[in-house]
Coordinates of C-alpha atoms in Angstrom, one line a residue:
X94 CA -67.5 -21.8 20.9
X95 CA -68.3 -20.2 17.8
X96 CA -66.8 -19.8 14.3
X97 CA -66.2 -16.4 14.9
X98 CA -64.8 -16.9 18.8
X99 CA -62.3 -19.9 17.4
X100 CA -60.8 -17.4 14.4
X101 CA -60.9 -14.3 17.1
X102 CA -58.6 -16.8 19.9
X103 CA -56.5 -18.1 17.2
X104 CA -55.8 -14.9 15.3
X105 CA -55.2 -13.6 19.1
X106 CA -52.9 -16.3 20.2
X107 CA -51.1 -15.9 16.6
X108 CA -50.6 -12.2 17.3
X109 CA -49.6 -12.8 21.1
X110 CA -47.0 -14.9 19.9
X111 CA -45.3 -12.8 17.3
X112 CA -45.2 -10.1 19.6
X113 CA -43.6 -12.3 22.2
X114 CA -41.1 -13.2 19.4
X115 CA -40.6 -9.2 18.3
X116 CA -40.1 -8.5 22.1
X117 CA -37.7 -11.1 22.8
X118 CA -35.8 -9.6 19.9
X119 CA -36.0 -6.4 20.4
X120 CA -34.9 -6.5 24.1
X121 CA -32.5 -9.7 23.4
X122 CA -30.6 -9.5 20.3
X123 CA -28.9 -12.3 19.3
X124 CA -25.6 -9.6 19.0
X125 CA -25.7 -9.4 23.0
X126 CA -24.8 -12.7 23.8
X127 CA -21.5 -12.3 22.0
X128 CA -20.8 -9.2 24.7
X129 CA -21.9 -10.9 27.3
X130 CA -19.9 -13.1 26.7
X131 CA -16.5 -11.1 26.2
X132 CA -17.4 -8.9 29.0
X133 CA -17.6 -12.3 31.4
X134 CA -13.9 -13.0 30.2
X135 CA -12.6 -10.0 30.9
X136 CA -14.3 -9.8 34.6
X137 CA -12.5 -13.4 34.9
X138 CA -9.3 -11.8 34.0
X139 CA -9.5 -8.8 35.9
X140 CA -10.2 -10.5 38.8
X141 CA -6.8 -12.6 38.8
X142 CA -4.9 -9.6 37.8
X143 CA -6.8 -8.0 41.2
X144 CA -5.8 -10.6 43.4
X145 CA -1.9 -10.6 42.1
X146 CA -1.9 -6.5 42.1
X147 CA 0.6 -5.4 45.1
X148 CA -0.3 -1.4 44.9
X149 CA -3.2 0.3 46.3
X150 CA -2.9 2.5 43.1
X151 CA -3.1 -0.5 40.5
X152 CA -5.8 -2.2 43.0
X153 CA -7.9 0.8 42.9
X154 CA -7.8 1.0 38.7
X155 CA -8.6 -2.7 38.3
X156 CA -11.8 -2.5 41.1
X157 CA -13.3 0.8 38.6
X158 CA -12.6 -2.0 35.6
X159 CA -13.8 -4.6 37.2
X160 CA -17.2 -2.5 38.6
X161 CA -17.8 -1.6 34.7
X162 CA -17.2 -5.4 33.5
X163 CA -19.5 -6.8 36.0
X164 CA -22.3 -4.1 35.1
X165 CA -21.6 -3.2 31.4
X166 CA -23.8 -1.3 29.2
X167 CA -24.8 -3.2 26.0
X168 CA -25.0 -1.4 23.2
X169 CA -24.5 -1.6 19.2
X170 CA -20.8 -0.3 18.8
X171 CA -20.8 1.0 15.1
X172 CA -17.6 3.4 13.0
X173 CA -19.8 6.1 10.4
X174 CA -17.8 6.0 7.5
X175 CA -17.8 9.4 5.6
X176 CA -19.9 9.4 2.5
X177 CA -19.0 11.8 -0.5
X178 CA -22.3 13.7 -0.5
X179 CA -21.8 15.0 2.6
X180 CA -17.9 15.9 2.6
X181 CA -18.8 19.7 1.8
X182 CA -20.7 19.8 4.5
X183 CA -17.8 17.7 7.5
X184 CA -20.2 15.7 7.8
X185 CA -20.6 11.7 8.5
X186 CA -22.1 9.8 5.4
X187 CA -24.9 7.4 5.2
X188 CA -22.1 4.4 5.7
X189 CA -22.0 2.5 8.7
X190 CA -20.0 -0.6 9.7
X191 CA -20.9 -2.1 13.2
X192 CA -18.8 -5.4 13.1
X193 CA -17.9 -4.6 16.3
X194 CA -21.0 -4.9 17.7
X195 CA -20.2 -8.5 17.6
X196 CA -16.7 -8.3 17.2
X197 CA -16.2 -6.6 20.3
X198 CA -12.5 -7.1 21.2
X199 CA -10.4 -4.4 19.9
X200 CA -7.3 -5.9 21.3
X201 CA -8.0 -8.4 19.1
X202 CA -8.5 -6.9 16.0
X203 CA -6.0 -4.9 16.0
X204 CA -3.4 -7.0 16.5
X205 CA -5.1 -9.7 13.9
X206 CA -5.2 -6.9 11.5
X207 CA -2.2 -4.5 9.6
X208 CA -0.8 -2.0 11.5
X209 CA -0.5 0.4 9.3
X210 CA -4.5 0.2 7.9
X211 CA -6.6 2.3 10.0
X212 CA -9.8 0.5 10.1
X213 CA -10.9 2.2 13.0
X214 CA -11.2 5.0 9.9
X215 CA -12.2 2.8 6.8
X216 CA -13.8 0.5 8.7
X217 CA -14.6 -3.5 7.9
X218 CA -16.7 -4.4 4.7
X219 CA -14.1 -2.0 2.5
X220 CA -11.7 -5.2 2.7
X221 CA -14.0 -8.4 4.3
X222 CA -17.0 -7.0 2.0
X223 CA -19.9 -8.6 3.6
X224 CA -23.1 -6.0 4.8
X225 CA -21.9 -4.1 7.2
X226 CA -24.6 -2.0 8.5
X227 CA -26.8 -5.7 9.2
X228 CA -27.3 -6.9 13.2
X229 CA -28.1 -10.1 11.6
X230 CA -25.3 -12.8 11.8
X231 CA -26.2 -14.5 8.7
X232 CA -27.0 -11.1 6.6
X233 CA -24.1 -9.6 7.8
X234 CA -21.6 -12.4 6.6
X235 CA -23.2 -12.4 3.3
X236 CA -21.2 -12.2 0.4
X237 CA -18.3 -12.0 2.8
X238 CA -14.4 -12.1 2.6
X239 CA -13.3 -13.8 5.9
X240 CA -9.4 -14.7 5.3
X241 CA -6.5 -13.0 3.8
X242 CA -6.2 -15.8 1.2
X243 CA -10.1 -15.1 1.0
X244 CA -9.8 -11.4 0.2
X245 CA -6.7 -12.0 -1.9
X246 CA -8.5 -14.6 -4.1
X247 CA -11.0 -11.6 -5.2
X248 CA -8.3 -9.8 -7.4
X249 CA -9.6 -11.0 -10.9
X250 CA -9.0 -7.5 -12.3
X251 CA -6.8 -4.7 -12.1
X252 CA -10.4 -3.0 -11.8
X253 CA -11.3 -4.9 -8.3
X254 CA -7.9 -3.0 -6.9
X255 CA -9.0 0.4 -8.5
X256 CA -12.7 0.3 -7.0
X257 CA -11.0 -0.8 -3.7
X258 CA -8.3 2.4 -3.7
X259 CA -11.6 4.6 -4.8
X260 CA -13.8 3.7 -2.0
X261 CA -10.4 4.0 0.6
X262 CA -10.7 7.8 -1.1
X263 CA -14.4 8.8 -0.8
X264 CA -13.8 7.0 3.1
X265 CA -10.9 9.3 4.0
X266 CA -11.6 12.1 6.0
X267 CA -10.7 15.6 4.2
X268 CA -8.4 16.8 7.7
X269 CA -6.5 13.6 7.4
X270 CA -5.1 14.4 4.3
X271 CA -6.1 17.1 2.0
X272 CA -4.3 16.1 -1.2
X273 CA -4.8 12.5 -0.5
X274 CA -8.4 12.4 -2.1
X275 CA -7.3 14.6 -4.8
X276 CA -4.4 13.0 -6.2
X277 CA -4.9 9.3 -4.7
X278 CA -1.4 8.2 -5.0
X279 CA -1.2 7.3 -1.2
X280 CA -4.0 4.2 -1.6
X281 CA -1.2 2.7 -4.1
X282 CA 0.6 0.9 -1.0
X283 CA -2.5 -1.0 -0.2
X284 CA -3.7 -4.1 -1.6
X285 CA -6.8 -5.7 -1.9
X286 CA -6.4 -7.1 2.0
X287 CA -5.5 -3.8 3.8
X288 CA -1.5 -4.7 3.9
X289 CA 0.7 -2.9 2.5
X290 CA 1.6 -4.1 -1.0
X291 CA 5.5 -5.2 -1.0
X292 CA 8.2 -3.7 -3.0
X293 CA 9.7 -6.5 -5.0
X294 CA 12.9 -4.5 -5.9
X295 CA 13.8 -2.8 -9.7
X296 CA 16.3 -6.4 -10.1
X297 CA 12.8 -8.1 -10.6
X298 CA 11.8 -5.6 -12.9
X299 CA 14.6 -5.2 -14.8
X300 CA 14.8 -8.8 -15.7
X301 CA 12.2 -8.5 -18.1
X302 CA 12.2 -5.4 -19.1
X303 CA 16.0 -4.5 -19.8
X304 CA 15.2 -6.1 -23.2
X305 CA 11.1 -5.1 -23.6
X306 CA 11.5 -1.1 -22.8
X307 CA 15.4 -0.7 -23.0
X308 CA 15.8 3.2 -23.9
X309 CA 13.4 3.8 -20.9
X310 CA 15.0 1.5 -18.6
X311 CA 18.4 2.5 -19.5
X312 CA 18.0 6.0 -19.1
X313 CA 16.1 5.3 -15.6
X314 CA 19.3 3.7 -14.5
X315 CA 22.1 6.1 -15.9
X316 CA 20.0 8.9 -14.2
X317 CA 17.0 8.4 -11.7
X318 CA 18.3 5.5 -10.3
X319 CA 21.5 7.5 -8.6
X320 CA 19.3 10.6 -7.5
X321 CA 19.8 9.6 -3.8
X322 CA 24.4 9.4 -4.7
X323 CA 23.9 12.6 -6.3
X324 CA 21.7 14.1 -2.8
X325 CA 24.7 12.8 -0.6
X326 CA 27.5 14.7 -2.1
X327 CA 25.2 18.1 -1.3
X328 CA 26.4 20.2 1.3
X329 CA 23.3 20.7 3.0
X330 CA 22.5 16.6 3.0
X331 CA 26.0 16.4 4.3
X332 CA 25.5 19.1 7.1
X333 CA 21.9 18.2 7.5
X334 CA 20.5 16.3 10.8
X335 CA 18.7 13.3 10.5
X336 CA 15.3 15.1 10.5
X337 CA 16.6 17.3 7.1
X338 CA 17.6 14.2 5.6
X339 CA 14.4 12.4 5.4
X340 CA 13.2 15.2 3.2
X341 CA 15.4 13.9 0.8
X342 CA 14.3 10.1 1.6
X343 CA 11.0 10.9 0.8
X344 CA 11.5 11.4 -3.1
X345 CA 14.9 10.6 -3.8
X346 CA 14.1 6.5 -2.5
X347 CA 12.0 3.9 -3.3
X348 CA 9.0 2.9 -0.7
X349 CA 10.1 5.1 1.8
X350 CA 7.9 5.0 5.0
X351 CA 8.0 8.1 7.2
X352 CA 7.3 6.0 10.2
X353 CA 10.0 3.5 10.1
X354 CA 12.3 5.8 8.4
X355 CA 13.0 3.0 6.1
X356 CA 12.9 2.4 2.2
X357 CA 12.9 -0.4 0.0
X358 CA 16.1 1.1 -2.4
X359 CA 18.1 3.8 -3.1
X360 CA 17.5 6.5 -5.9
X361 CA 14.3 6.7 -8.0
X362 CA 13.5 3.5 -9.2
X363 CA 10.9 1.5 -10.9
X364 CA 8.3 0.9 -7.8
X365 CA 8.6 4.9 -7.1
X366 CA 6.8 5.9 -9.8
X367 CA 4.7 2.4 -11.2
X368 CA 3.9 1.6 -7.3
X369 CA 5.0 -1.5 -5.5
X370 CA 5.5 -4.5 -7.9
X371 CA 3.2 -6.9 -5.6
X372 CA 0.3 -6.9 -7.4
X373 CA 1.9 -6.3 -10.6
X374 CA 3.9 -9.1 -10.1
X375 CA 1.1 -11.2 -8.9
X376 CA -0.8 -10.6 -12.7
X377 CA 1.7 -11.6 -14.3
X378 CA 2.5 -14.9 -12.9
X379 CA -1.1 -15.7 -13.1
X380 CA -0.9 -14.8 -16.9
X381 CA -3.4 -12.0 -17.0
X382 CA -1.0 -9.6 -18.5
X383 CA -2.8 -6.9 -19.7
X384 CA -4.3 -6.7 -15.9
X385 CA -0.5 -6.0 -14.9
X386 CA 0.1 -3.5 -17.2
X387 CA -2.9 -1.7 -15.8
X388 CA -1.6 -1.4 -12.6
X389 CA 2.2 -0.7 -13.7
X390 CA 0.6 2.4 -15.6
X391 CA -1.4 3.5 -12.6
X392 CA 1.1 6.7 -11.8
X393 CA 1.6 7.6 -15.0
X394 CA 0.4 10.5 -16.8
X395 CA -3.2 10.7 -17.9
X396 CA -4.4 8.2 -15.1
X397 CA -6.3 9.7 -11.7
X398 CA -3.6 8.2 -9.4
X399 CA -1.1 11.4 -9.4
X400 CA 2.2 9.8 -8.2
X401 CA 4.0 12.6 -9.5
X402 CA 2.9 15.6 -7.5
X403 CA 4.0 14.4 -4.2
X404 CA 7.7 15.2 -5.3
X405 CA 7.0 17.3 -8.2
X406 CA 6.1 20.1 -6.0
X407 CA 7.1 23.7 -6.4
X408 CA 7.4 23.7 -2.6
X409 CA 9.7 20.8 -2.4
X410 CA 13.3 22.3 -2.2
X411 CA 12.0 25.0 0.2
X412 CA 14.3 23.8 2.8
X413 CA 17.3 23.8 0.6
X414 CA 16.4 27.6 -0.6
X415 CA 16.4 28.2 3.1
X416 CA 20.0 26.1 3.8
X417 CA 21.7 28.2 0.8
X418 CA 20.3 31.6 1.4
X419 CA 21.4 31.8 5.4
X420 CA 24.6 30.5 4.9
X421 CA 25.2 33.1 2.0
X422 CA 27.2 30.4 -0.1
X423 CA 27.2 29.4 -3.6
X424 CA 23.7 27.6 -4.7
X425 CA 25.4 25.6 -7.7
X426 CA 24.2 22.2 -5.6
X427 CA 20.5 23.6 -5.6
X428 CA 20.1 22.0 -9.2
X429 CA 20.7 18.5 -10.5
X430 CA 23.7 17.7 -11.8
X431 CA 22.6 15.5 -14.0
X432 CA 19.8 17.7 -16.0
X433 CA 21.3 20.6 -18.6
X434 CA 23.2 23.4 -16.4
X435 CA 21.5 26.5 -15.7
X436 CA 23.0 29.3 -17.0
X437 CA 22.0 31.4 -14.4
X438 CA 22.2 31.1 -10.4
X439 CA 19.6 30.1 -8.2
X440 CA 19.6 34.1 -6.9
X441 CA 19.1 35.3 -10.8
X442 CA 16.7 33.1 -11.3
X443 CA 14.5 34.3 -8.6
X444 CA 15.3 38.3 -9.5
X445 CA 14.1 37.3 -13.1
X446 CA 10.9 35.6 -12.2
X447 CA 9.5 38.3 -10.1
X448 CA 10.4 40.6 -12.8
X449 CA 7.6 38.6 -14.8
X450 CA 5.2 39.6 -11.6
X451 CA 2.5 42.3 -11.8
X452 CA 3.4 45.3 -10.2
X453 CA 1.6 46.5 -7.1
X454 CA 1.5 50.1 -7.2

């Protein structure tokens, strides 16, 4: 054989093989084996749930199940995660996670993971970091947060927890929540791991800063802090339903979750308008002070994380102006007691503001 011929078969050979390997790949991935695999357990548990099942109802949904498990499609299994440049347009973003390619058991997940943080919505790398968009086992773990303790361990800075709440905002989907992107005050109740930060109570808070802030704190207590004893003695709280009475709940407590129905105190306290004191908390004991401080100033004025509007809304005694003006009866309780009296009744009020309207002739 010739120079030439030996080069030709081994450059040949060389070429057969790699596209051998590319094949194998491409038809093979190494993320198929992990469905396989789940979709074998699953056709191992359906079975013994077939064999136990006693209707020909529930024997006939577990045969379709069982069919599918037996026969499944494999296929890469991704969440597109909205991107900011294409939000005007309702459009998916150029953000993809496809953990679940490989991480194929929802069940799992779910229940491994907080209930309240939609990652079906944010998806995985937002909290577990890592490369998302990656097929490749290694690449995609790179860089990656695996653990709570893992993820928790990250927060060096208040700034870590401020990119974290700004990516949760350019992920959330306008329809969810229109004001949510805007304002941001929402992504206050998560921390770095997806949980919901805790409310450590204003006791904690007080503590310290009874003799750091005390004209602020003292005024807090003698006023804001009763706003919920002052909503009870109103006669529409008192003749509300439960439903009218979480209106109040959601501005007059602390932490209160509109699922639950439950809050972390009375009245308008510390965490209400500083956020939850987890993280806070967390800065402090690890003495990085000025890291706390950044988070405890987080709602208040001059910072992009508006936790004021939610409750100071023009449209949030609209129910009460309802209560008041079909039961004809006096609308004294319509303003705080504990603010300067109006001179003027709610009625007058509204007779003198729309004399400052144009006229429409």
């Amino acid at each position: 054989m010739s120079v030439q011929g030996a080069v030709f078969f081994v450059l040949s050979a060389l070429f057969l093989f790699i596209t051998t390997l590319w094949i194998n790949e491409e038809f093979n991935p190494e993320w198929i084996k992990y469905q396989k695999k789940y979709y074998e357990e699953q056709a191992l548990k359906t079975e013994k749930e077939y064999e136990v099942s006693t209707t020909v109802k529930e024997k006939e949904l577990l045969g379709k199940k069982l069919a599918f498990l037996k026969n499944p499609v494999y296929e890469v299994k991704q969440i597109f995660l909205k991107g900011i440049s294409t939000w005007a347009e309702r459009e998916n973003g150029d953000k993809v996670d496809r953990c679940m390619t490989c991480h194929i058991d929802e069940e799992e997940l779910r229940t491994s993971h907080p209930e309240e943080f939609p990652f079906d919505i944010y998806g995985c790398s937002v909290c577990h970091e890592g490369n998302g968009r990656s097929l490749d086992e290694e690449l995609a773990h790179e860089g990656m947060y695996y653990a709570r303790r893992d993820m928790q361990l990250r927060l060096t800075s208040a700034e870590t927890l401020f990119e974290f709440w700004d990516e949760l905002a350019e992920l959330t989907p306008e329809e969810r929540d229109p004001n949510q992107r805007i304002g941001m005050g929402n992504f206050r109740i998560f921390n770095i791991t997806g949980d919901k930060a805790i409310y450590v109570g204003s006791k904690k808070c007080i503590k310290c800063h009874e003799g750091l802030t005390y004209p602020h704190v003292e005024r807090w207590l003698r006023i804001k802090f009763k706003s919920l004893d002052l909503v009870k003695k109103a006669p529409d709280y008192i003749a509300g339903d439960e439903e009218y009475r979480k209106q109040c709940f959601k501005c007059h407590t602390t932490g209160y979750d509109e699922v639950t129905g439950e809050y972390s105190e009375e009245g308008v306290t510390c965490e209400a308008c500083h956020g939850p004191g987890e993280v806070y908390s967390y800065f402090m004991e690890i003495g990085k002070a000025s890291q706390g401080q950044k988070i405890a100033k987080v709602g208040t004025y001059g910072t992009p994380y508006n936790a004021c509007g939610p409750c100071h809304d023009t449209r949030g005694h609209e129910m009460r102006v309802k209560f008041f003006q079909v039961r004809a009866v006096s609308d004294e309780w319509f303003f705080p007691q504990h603010t300067t009296p109006y001179k003027t009744s709610l009625s007058e009020k509204v007779i003198s503001a729309s004399n400052l309207l144009p006229k429409i002739h």
